[in-house]
mmCIF file of C-alpha atoms in Angstrom:
data_model
loop_
_atom_site.group_PDB
_atom_site.id
_atom_site.type_symbol
_atom_site.label_atom_id
_atom_site.label_comp_id
_atom_site.label_asym_id
_atom_site.label_seq_id
_atom_site.Cartn_x
_atom_site.Cartn_y
_atom_site.Cartn_z
ATOM 1 C CA MET K 1 11.384 10.981 -12.926
ATOM 2 C CA LEU K 2 13.533 7.531 -12.743
ATOM 3 C CA SER K 3 15.057 5.923 -15.505
ATOM 4 C CA ARG K 4 17.219 3.178 -16.773
ATOM 5 C CA ALA K 5 20.320 2.775 -19.507
ATOM 6 C CA GLY K 6 19.059 1.540 -22.709
ATOM 7 C CA GLY K 7 20.376 -1.990 -24.437
ATOM 8 C CA ASP K 8 22.549 0.534 -26.670
ATOM 9 C CA GLY K 9 23.931 2.050 -23.600
ATOM 10 C CA ARG K 10 22.039 5.401 -24.264
ATOM 11 C CA LEU K 11 19.482 7.000 -22.217
ATOM 12 C CA PRO K 12 16.612 9.157 -23.317
ATOM 13 C CA ALA K 13 17.094 12.903 -22.680
ATOM 14 C CA PRO K 14 18.967 11.182 -20.080
ATOM 15 C CA LEU K 15 21.199 14.356 -18.571
ATOM 16 C CA LEU K 16 17.876 15.287 -17.051
ATOM 17 C CA LEU K 17 17.266 12.142 -15.407
ATOM 18 C CA CYS K 18 17.637 12.150 -11.775
ATOM 19 C CA TRP K 19 16.693 8.584 -10.995
ATOM 20 C CA LEU K 20 18.657 5.580 -12.349
ATOM 21 C CA LEU K 21 16.984 1.770 -12.955
ATOM 22 C CA LEU K 22 20.498 0.040 -13.456
ATOM 23 C CA LEU K 23 20.666 -2.800 -15.659
ATOM 24 C CA SER K 24 23.960 -4.444 -13.700
ATOM 25 C CA ARG K 25 22.948 -6.522 -10.923
ATOM 26 C CA LEU K 26 22.639 -5.056 -7.239
ATOM 27 C CA SER K 27 25.325 -5.443 -5.033
ATOM 28 C CA GLY K 28 25.306 -8.083 -2.461
ATOM 29 C CA ALA K 29 23.365 -11.587 -3.067
ATOM 30 C CA ALA K 30 20.800 -12.152 -5.671
ATOM 31 C CA GLY K 31 17.254 -11.554 -4.217
ATOM 32 C CA ALA K 32 18.611 -9.878 -1.172
ATOM 33 C CA PRO K 33 16.171 -7.298 0.074
ATOM 34 C CA THR K 34 16.614 -3.574 -0.644
ATOM 35 C CA GLU K 35 15.456 -0.367 0.685
ATOM 36 C CA LEU K 36 15.197 2.693 -0.864
ATOM 37 C CA ARG K 37 14.361 6.420 1.249
ATOM 38 C CA VAL K 38 12.480 9.184 -0.839
ATOM 39 C CA ARG K 39 11.206 12.351 0.609
ATOM 40 C CA VAL K 40 7.688 12.956 -0.040
ATOM 41 C CA ARG K 41 5.580 16.001 -0.042
ATOM 42 C CA LEU K 42 2.208 15.605 2.381
ATOM 43 C CA PRO K 43 -1.059 17.373 1.203
ATOM 44 C CA ASP K 44 -0.646 20.034 4.266
ATOM 45 C CA GLY K 45 2.910 20.921 2.340
ATOM 46 C CA GLN K 46 5.249 19.059 5.259
ATOM 47 C CA VAL K 47 7.968 16.585 3.874
ATOM 48 C CA THR K 48 8.031 13.365 4.997
ATOM 49 C CA GLU K 49 10.351 10.210 4.161
ATOM 50 C CA GLU K 50 9.112 7.268 2.783
ATOM 51 C CA SER K 51 10.829 3.917 2.874
ATOM 52 C CA LEU K 52 10.228 1.564 -0.031
ATOM 53 C CA GLN K 53 11.762 -2.003 0.370
ATOM 54 C CA ALA K 54 11.590 -4.788 -2.301
ATOM 55 C CA ASP K 55 12.467 -8.549 -2.079
ATOM 56 C CA SER K 56 12.727 -10.095 -5.200
ATOM 57 C CA GLY K 57 13.190 -13.333 -4.007
ATOM 58 C CA ALA K 58 10.223 -13.150 -1.774
ATOM 59 C CA ASP K 59 8.499 -11.267 -4.614
ATOM 60 C CA SER K 60 7.139 -8.647 -2.485
ATOM 61 C CA VAL K 61 7.499 -4.943 -2.053
ATOM 62 C CA SER K 62 6.495 -2.690 1.111
ATOM 63 C CA LEU K 63 6.375 1.109 1.869
ATOM 64 C CA GLU K 64 5.955 3.192 4.687
ATOM 65 C CA LEU K 65 5.660 6.691 6.013
ATOM 66 C CA ARG K 66 4.501 8.778 8.677
ATOM 67 C CA LYS K 67 1.677 11.282 8.286
ATOM 68 C CA SER K 68 1.519 14.965 10.033
ATOM 69 C CA ASP K 69 -0.640 13.595 12.333
ATOM 70 C CA GLY K 70 2.018 10.756 13.897
ATOM 71 C CA THR K 71 -0.224 7.993 11.873
ATOM 72 C CA LEU K 72 2.694 5.342 10.365
ATOM 73 C CA VAL K 73 1.050 4.008 7.184
ATOM 74 C CA THR K 74 2.533 0.642 5.895
ATOM 75 C CA LEU K 75 1.338 -0.728 2.366
ATOM 76 C CA ALA K 76 2.633 -3.952 1.103
ATOM 77 C CA ALA K 77 2.387 -6.206 -1.877
ATOM 78 C CA ASP K 78 2.558 -9.801 -1.994
ATOM 79 C CA PHE K 79 2.887 -10.933 -5.971
ATOM 80 C CA LYS K 80 2.861 -14.247 -5.319
ATOM 81 C CA GLN K 81 -0.332 -14.687 -3.213
ATOM 82 C CA GLU K 82 -2.013 -11.443 -4.974
ATOM 83 C CA VAL K 83 -2.469 -9.522 -1.898
ATOM 84 C CA LYS K 84 -2.276 -6.167 -0.857
ATOM 85 C CA ILE K 85 -1.984 -5.266 2.804
ATOM 86 C CA PHE K 86 -2.429 -1.786 4.424
ATOM 87 C CA ARG K 87 -1.700 -0.808 7.744
ATOM 88 C CA ALA K 88 -2.256 2.017 9.676
ATOM 89 C CA LEU K 89 -0.768 2.881 13.686
ATOM 90 C CA ILE K 90 -3.133 5.720 14.328
ATOM 91 C CA LEU K 91 -2.173 7.659 17.710
ATOM 92 C CA GLY K 92 -4.637 7.631 20.182
ATOM 93 C CA GLU K 93 -6.396 10.538 21.749
ATOM 94 C CA LEU K 94 -5.936 9.407 25.515
ATOM 95 C CA GLU K 95 -8.272 12.134 26.999
ATOM 96 C CA ARG K 96 -11.015 10.763 25.327
ATOM 97 C CA GLY K 97 -10.457 7.121 26.613
ATOM 98 C CA GLN K 98 -8.566 5.662 23.765
ATOM 99 C CA SER K 99 -5.369 3.384 24.045
ATOM 100 C CA GLN K 100 -1.808 4.649 23.089
ATOM 101 C CA PHE K 101 -2.665 3.572 19.417
ATOM 102 C CA GLN K 102 -4.950 2.041 17.142
ATOM 103 C CA ALA K 103 -3.906 -0.814 14.818
ATOM 104 C CA LEU K 104 -5.855 -1.309 11.784
ATOM 105 C CA CYS K 105 -5.022 -3.647 8.721
ATOM 106 C CA PHE K 106 -6.917 -4.198 5.511
ATOM 107 C CA VAL K 107 -6.334 -6.946 2.950
ATOM 108 C CA THR K 108 -7.249 -6.637 -0.361
ATOM 109 C CA ARG K 109 -6.489 -8.493 -3.785
ATOM 110 C CA LEU K 110 -3.782 -7.339 -5.635
ATOM 111 C CA HIS K 111 -4.295 -6.513 -9.285
ATOM 112 C CA ARG K 112 -2.059 -6.416 -12.093
ATOM 113 C CA ASN K 113 -0.111 -3.452 -12.976
ATOM 114 C CA GLU K 114 -0.909 -1.475 -9.489
ATOM 115 C CA ILE K 115 2.665 -1.176 -8.663
ATOM 116 C CA ILE K 116 6.314 -2.118 -10.371
ATOM 117 C CA PRO K 117 7.316 -5.390 -10.168
ATOM 118 C CA SER K 118 9.477 -6.468 -7.062
ATOM 119 C CA GLU K 119 12.339 -6.947 -9.480
ATOM 120 C CA SER K 120 12.097 -3.570 -10.652
ATOM 121 C CA MET K 121 11.669 -2.052 -7.309
ATOM 122 C CA ALA K 122 14.679 -3.495 -6.379
ATOM 123 C CA LYS K 123 16.723 -1.656 -8.945
ATOM 124 C CA LEU K 124 15.464 1.869 -8.184
ATOM 125 C CA ARG K 125 18.214 4.239 -7.719
ATOM 126 C CA GLN K 126 18.139 8.024 -6.966
ATOM 127 C CA LYS K 127 21.085 10.693 -7.896
ATOM 128 C CA ASN K 128 19.649 13.105 -5.429
ATOM 129 C CA PRO K 129 18.186 11.938 -1.994
ATOM 130 C CA GLN K 130 17.028 15.297 -1.224
ATOM 131 C CA THR K 131 14.909 15.973 -4.184
ATOM 132 C CA VAL K 132 11.296 16.360 -2.841
ATOM 133 C CA ARG K 133 9.086 13.446 -4.948
ATOM 134 C CA GLN K 134 5.659 14.560 -6.098
ATOM 135 C CA ALA K 135 3.871 12.020 -7.833
ATOM 136 C CA GLU K 136 3.063 12.345 -11.735
ATOM 137 C CA GLU K 137 -0.357 10.852 -11.536
ATOM 138 C CA ILE K 138 -3.052 11.362 -8.989
ATOM 139 C CA ARG K 139 -5.297 8.041 -9.491
ATOM 140 C CA ALA K 140 -8.913 7.974 -8.595
ATOM 141 C CA LEU K 141 -10.393 7.603 -5.177
ATOM 142 C CA GLU K 142 -11.002 4.189 -4.309
ATOM 143 C CA HIS K 143 -13.882 3.331 -1.790
ATOM 144 C CA LEU K 144 -14.059 0.063 -0.342
ATOM 145 C CA SER K 145 -16.412 -1.716 2.084
ATOM 146 C CA MET K 146 -14.612 -4.143 4.295
ATOM 147 C CA ASP K 147 -17.235 -6.703 5.042
ATOM 148 C CA VAL K 148 -15.123 -9.645 6.315
ATOM 149 C CA THR K 149 -12.459 -9.937 9.333
ATOM 150 C CA VAL K 150 -9.373 -12.266 9.033
ATOM 151 C CA ASN K 151 -7.961 -14.565 11.635
ATOM 152 C CA PHE K 152 -4.664 -13.673 12.696
ATOM 153 C CA SER K 153 -3.672 -16.759 13.824
ATOM 154 C CA LYS K 154 -4.260 -18.300 9.842
ATOM 155 C CA GLY K 155 -3.548 -15.419 8.176
ATOM 156 C CA ALA K 156 -0.151 -16.663 6.814
ATOM 157 C CA GLN K 157 -1.816 -19.361 4.836
ATOM 158 C CA LEU K 158 -3.137 -16.100 2.697
ATOM 159 C CA SER K 159 -0.128 -14.327 2.988
ATOM 160 C CA SER K 160 3.195 -14.506 5.341
ATOM 161 C CA HIS K 161 3.238 -10.651 5.566
ATOM 162 C CA ILE K 162 0.099 -10.570 7.728
ATOM 163 C CA TYR K 163 1.643 -12.323 10.336
ATOM 164 C CA ASN K 164 4.467 -9.335 10.628
ATOM 165 C CA ILE K 165 2.810 -6.316 9.511
ATOM 166 C CA CYS K 166 -0.525 -7.072 11.245
ATOM 167 C CA SER K 167 0.826 -8.285 14.510
ATOM 168 C CA GLU K 168 -0.605 -5.004 16.261
ATOM 169 C CA ALA K 169 -4.053 -5.480 14.658
ATOM 170 C CA LYS K 170 -5.186 -9.211 15.719
ATOM 171 C CA GLU K 171 -8.580 -8.309 15.936
ATOM 172 C CA THR K 172 -8.760 -5.757 13.374
ATOM 173 C CA ILE K 173 -7.774 -7.352 10.156
ATOM 174 C CA TYR K 174 -10.674 -6.490 7.528
ATOM 175 C CA SER K 175 -11.068 -7.662 4.185
ATOM 176 C CA ARG K 176 -13.627 -7.849 1.272
ATOM 177 C CA GLU K 177 -16.066 -10.829 0.403
ATOM 178 C CA GLU K 178 -15.210 -10.695 -3.347
ATOM 179 C CA ASP K 179 -11.806 -10.741 -2.370
ATOM 180 C CA VAL K 180 -11.956 -13.755 -0.423
ATOM 181 C CA LYS K 181 -14.064 -15.363 -2.876
ATOM 182 C CA PHE K 182 -10.975 -15.006 -5.609
ATOM 183 C CA TRP K 183 -8.344 -16.151 -2.900
ATOM 184 C CA MET K 184 -10.558 -19.192 -1.951
ATOM 185 C CA GLU K 185 -10.874 -20.162 -5.715
ATOM 186 C CA LYS K 186 -7.358 -20.351 -6.042
ATOM 187 C CA GLY K 187 -7.390 -22.832 -2.742
ATOM 188 C CA VAL K 188 -7.136 -20.529 0.300
ATOM 189 C CA ASP K 189 -8.894 -22.141 3.578
ATOM 190 C CA GLY K 190 -12.158 -19.857 4.074
ATOM 191 C CA SER K 191 -12.125 -20.782 7.861
ATOM 192 C CA MET K 192 -9.875 -17.840 8.310
ATOM 193 C CA PHE K 193 -12.575 -15.297 7.169
ATOM 194 C CA GLU K 194 -16.210 -13.891 8.993
ATOM 195 C CA VAL K 195 -18.679 -12.143 7.765
ATOM 196 C CA LEU K 196 -18.928 -8.893 9.776
ATOM 197 C CA PRO K 197 -22.554 -7.475 10.715
ATOM 198 C CA GLN K 198 -24.095 -5.342 7.710
ATOM 199 C CA SER K 199 -26.504 -2.612 7.620
ATOM 200 C CA ALA K 200 -28.992 -5.317 5.976
ATOM 201 C CA ASP K 201 -28.617 -6.990 9.420
ATOM 202 C CA LEU K 202 -28.973 -4.513 11.495
ATOM 203 C CA PRO K 203 -31.350 -1.963 10.678
ATOM 204 C CA ASP K 204 -30.557 0.848 13.126
ATOM 205 C CA LEU K 205 -26.748 0.487 12.118
ATOM 206 C CA GLN K 206 -25.432 4.005 11.361
ATOM 207 C CA HIS K 207 -22.047 5.484 9.900
ATOM 208 C CA CYS K 208 -20.264 6.778 13.218
ATOM 209 C CA ARG K 209 -20.302 10.088 12.109
ATOM 210 C CA ALA K 210 -23.768 10.028 12.209
ATOM 211 C CA CYS K 211 -24.131 8.157 15.784
ATOM 212 C CA ALA K 212 -24.468 9.840 18.792
ATOM 213 C CA ASP K 213 -23.548 7.241 21.314
ATOM 214 C CA ARG K 214 -19.949 6.270 21.498
ATOM 215 C CA TRP K 215 -21.134 2.746 22.936
ATOM 216 C CA LYS K 216 -23.105 1.882 20.173
ATOM 217 C CA PRO K 217 -22.209 -0.257 17.126
ATOM 218 C CA CYS K 218 -21.893 1.904 13.855
ATOM 219 C CA ILE K 219 -20.000 1.800 10.603
ATOM 220 C CA CYS K 220 -16.358 3.597 10.657
ATOM 221 C CA SER K 221 -14.750 4.927 7.430
ATOM 222 C CA TYR K 222 -11.092 5.695 7.662
ATOM 223 C CA ALA K 223 -9.450 7.443 5.055
ATOM 224 C CA LEU K 224 -5.676 6.680 3.719
ATOM 225 C CA ASN K 225 -3.418 8.134 1.128
ATOM 226 C CA ILE K 226 -0.322 6.509 -0.659
ATOM 227 C CA GLU K 227 1.676 9.847 -1.364
ATOM 228 C CA TRP K 228 4.143 8.778 -3.811
ATOM 229 C CA TYR K 229 4.771 5.225 -5.319
ATOM 230 C CA PRO K 230 5.863 3.538 -8.443
ATOM 231 C CA CYS K 231 2.700 2.713 -10.468
ATOM 232 C CA MET K 232 4.412 1.683 -13.786
ATOM 233 C CA LEU K 233 7.198 0.771 -15.788
ATOM 234 C CA LYS K 234 8.122 3.118 -18.573
ATOM 235 C CA TYR K 235 9.534 1.754 -22.012
ATOM 236 C CA CYS K 236 11.778 3.503 -24.393
ATOM 237 C CA LYS K 237 13.170 2.839 -28.260
ATOM 238 C CA SER K 238 16.300 2.718 -29.590
ATOM 239 C CA ARG K 239 18.028 1.007 -32.589
ATOM 240 C CA ASP K 240 20.621 -0.885 -32.954
ATOM 241 C CA SER K 241 23.392 -1.431 -35.300
ATOM 242 C CA ALA K 242 21.405 -2.828 -37.877
ATOM 243 C CA GLY K 243 18.620 -0.197 -37.567
ATOM 244 C CA LYS K 244 16.226 -2.438 -35.829
ATOM 245 C CA THR K 245 13.946 -1.091 -33.186
ATOM 246 C CA THR K 246 13.813 -2.285 -29.744
ATOM 247 C CA SER K 247 11.891 -1.440 -26.433
ATOM 248 C CA TYR K 248 13.811 -1.278 -23.110
ATOM 249 C CA LYS K 249 12.501 -0.299 -19.885
ATOM 250 C CA CYS K 250 14.049 3.073 -18.921
ATOM 251 C CA GLY K 251 12.098 4.582 -16.156
ATOM 252 C CA ILE K 252 8.820 4.371 -13.825
ATOM 253 C CA ARG K 253 5.841 6.655 -13.417
ATOM 254 C CA SER K 254 4.857 7.352 -9.858
ATOM 255 C CA CYS K 255 1.267 7.940 -8.598
ATOM 256 C CA GLN K 256 -0.525 8.866 -5.685
ATOM 257 C CA LYS K 257 -3.940 6.991 -4.686
ATOM 258 C CA ALA K 258 -6.349 7.695 -1.817
ATOM 259 C CA TYR K 259 -8.321 4.760 -0.388
ATOM 260 C CA SER K 260 -11.805 5.067 1.808
ATOM 261 C CA PHE K 261 -12.408 2.103 3.830
ATOM 262 C CA ASP K 262 -15.710 1.370 5.332
ATOM 263 C CA TYR K 263 -15.948 -1.151 7.964
ATOM 264 C CA TYR K 264 -18.168 -2.285 11.160
ATOM 265 C CA VAL K 265 -16.693 -1.395 15.056
ATOM 266 C CA PRO K 266 -18.826 -2.683 17.833
ATOM 267 C CA GLN K 267 -18.797 0.863 19.442
ATOM 268 C CA LYS K 268 -17.754 4.183 18.074
ATOM 269 C CA GLN K 269 -15.531 4.487 20.660
ATOM 270 C CA LEU K 270 -13.134 2.322 18.337
ATOM 271 C CA CYS K 271 -13.670 5.713 15.459
ATOM 272 C CA LEU K 272 -13.353 8.712 17.442
ATOM 273 C CA TRP K 273 -11.850 9.901 13.925
ATOM 274 C CA ASP K 274 -15.034 9.539 11.772
ATOM 275 C CA GLU K 275 -17.304 12.370 13.530
ATOM 276 C CA ASP K 276 -18.370 15.754 12.438
ATOM 277 C CA THR K 277 -16.540 18.717 13.306
#
């Protein structure tokens, strides 16, 4: 659990809280990027370290963790642009003709209250770094059909974070038409997006798991799980000397969320994880 000092200096059931959201300013320059490392448990029982970074000046947060199979997962939230970026660096199977690793980027709209604000993330502290964290809330699986590609060279117009996060995935940056429409209404240049072939355009297009020919185009599915992230702020109440009740931020709620992305690939060889076993 995460906690924060109240307006009257008291903490709710505070001696049991192992995390603190400090009311005092962070040491160092205001708005400077901060990093917090936490230990989280993966579905297979293994423990990994997750890095959470916050830049209140740029109004963005990111987290990164390595899965048991070696895949490096990154999530970035750009609050200014209302953009969320997922990146997966997947180790390739050299014996099956794959490159050393495959990089995927999925860019979607960031909605309100999906993750705590950058200013609050920057103030997170933990008392016991050795504690293994498990999410308090498991949010529903989100299934996303990625029907658009993003031009890497123009992606910075959408979010400056695309340039750094998706540099290994220049040809595999995917988004959704409904999110693209939202950004274009805000003034984003639509020329950076290109609609991908869909089943309606190619009647023989199958899901890769059902496609026997590794050199045929198909719809690939990639599952991605964020094991632990601060998804909500908690508020507590206190009374001042006059007996007036006030609310103050006193902690965070942690969540786990799974995503499933469907997207077009020109050949099944680029989607060998999506096979029947």
